[in-house]
Coordinates of C-alpha atoms and ligand atoms in Angstrom, one line a residue:
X1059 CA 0.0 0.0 0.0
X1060 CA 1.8 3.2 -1.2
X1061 CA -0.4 5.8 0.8
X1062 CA -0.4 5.4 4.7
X1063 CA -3.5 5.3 6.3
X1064 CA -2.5 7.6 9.0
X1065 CA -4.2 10.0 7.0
X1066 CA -7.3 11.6 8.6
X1067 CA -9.9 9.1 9.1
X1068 CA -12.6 8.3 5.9
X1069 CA -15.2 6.5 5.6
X1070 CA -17.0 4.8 3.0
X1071 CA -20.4 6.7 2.4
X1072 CA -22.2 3.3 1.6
X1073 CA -21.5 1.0 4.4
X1074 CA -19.2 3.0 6.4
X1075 CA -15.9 1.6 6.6
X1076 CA -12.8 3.3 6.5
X1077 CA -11.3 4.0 3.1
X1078 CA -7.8 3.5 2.4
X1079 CA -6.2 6.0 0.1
X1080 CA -4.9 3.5 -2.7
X1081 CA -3.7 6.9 -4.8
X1082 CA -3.6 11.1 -4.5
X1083 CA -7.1 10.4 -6.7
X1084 CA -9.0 7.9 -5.1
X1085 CA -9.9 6.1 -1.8
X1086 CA -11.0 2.8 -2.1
X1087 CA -13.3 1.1 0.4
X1088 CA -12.1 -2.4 1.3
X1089 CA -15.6 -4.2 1.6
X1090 CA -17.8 -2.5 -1.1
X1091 CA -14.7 -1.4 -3.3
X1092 CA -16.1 1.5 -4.2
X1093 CA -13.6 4.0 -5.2
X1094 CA -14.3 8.2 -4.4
X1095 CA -12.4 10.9 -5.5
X1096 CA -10.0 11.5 -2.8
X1097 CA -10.0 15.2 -4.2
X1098 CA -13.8 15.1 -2.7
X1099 CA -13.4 13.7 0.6
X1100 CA -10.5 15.6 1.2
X1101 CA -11.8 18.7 0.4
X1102 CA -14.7 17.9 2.6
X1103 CA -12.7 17.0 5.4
X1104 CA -10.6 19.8 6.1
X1105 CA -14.0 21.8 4.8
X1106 CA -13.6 23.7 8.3
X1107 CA -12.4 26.8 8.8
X1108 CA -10.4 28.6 11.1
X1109 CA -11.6 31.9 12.0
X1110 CA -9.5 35.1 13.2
X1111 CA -11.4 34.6 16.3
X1112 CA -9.6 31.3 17.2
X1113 CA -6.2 32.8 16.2
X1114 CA -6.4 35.5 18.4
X1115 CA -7.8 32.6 21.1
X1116 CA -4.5 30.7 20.2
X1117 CA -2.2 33.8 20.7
X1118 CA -3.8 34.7 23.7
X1119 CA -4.4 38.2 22.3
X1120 CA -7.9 39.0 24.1
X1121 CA -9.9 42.6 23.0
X1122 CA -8.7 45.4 23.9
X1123 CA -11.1 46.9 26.3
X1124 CA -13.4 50.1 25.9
X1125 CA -13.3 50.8 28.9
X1126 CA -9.5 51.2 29.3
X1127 CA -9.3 54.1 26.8
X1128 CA -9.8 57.1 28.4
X1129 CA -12.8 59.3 28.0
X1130 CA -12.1 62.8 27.3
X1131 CA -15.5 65.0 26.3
X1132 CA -14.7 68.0 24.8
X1133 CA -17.5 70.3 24.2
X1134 CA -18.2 74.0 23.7
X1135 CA -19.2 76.7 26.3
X1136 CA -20.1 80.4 26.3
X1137 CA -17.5 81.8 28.5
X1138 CA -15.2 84.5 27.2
X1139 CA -11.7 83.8 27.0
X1140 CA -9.5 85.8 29.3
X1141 CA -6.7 86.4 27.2
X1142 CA -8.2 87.2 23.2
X1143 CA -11.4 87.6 24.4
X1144 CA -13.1 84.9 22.5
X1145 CA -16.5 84.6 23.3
X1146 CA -16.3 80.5 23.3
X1147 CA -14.2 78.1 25.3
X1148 CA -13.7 74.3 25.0
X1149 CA -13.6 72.7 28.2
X1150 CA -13.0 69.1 29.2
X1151 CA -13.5 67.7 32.4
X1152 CA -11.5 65.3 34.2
X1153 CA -12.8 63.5 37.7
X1154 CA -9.5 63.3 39.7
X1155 CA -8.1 60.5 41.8
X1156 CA -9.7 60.9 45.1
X1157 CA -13.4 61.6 45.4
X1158 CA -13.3 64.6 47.5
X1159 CA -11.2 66.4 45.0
X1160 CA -14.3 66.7 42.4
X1161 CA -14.3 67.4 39.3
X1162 CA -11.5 69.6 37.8
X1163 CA -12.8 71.7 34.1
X1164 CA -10.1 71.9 31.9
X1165 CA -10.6 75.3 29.8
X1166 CA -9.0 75.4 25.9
X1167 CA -9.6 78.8 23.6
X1168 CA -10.2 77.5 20.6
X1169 CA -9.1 80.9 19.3
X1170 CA -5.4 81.4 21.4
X1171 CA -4.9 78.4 23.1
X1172 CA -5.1 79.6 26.4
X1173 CA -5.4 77.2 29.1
X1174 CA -7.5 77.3 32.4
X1175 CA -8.7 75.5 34.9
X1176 CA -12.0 75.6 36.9
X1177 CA -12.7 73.5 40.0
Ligands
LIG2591 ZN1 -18.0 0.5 1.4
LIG2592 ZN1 -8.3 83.1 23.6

């Protein structure tokens, strides 16, 4: 027998037992003799696919999460700007590390780029 039979396991489709491989085109059942495209089972059985998913499993690479990234909302507010005068300021608030300390407002001119801060 020129092809090994460690191959992946295949059975015959009629009376199920396992087809040797007697060439790269056919298997060939032993009991019924009946020959199938080796192309065909072949192609059947390694059919499955391996999805990025299951990579990433493999690697151990897990999602990054969406809560790590920090959340910075910027967003526009009608308070002049000490330094140009600019009638608008971003601001951006940032809760700091202990509770007590509140909330600290970042303030950004849009216009000069002057920085203040508002607790
Ligand atoms: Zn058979
Ligand atoms: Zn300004």
């Amino acid at each position: 027998m020129a092809y090994s039979q460690a191959r992946d396991f295949m059975f015959c489709s009629f009376c199920g037992s396992m087809l040797s491989l007697v060439s790269p085109k056919y298997a060939e059942c032993p009991l019924c003799k009946f020959k199938p495209s080796a192309k065909g089972i072949l192609g059947r059985e390694i059919g499955y696919t391996i999805t990025a998913e299951d990579i990433r499993r493999d690697l151990g690479i897990s999602h990054v999460s969406e809560g790590m990234k920090t959340k910075e909302s910027a967003a526009l507010i009608k308070q002049t700007c000490k330094k140009c005068g600019h009638p608008e300021l971003e601001y951006t608030t940032r809760q700091m590390r202990s509770a007590d300390e509140g909330q600290t407002v970042f303030l950004v001119c849009p216009n000069c780029k002057f920085k203040d801060t508002e607790n």
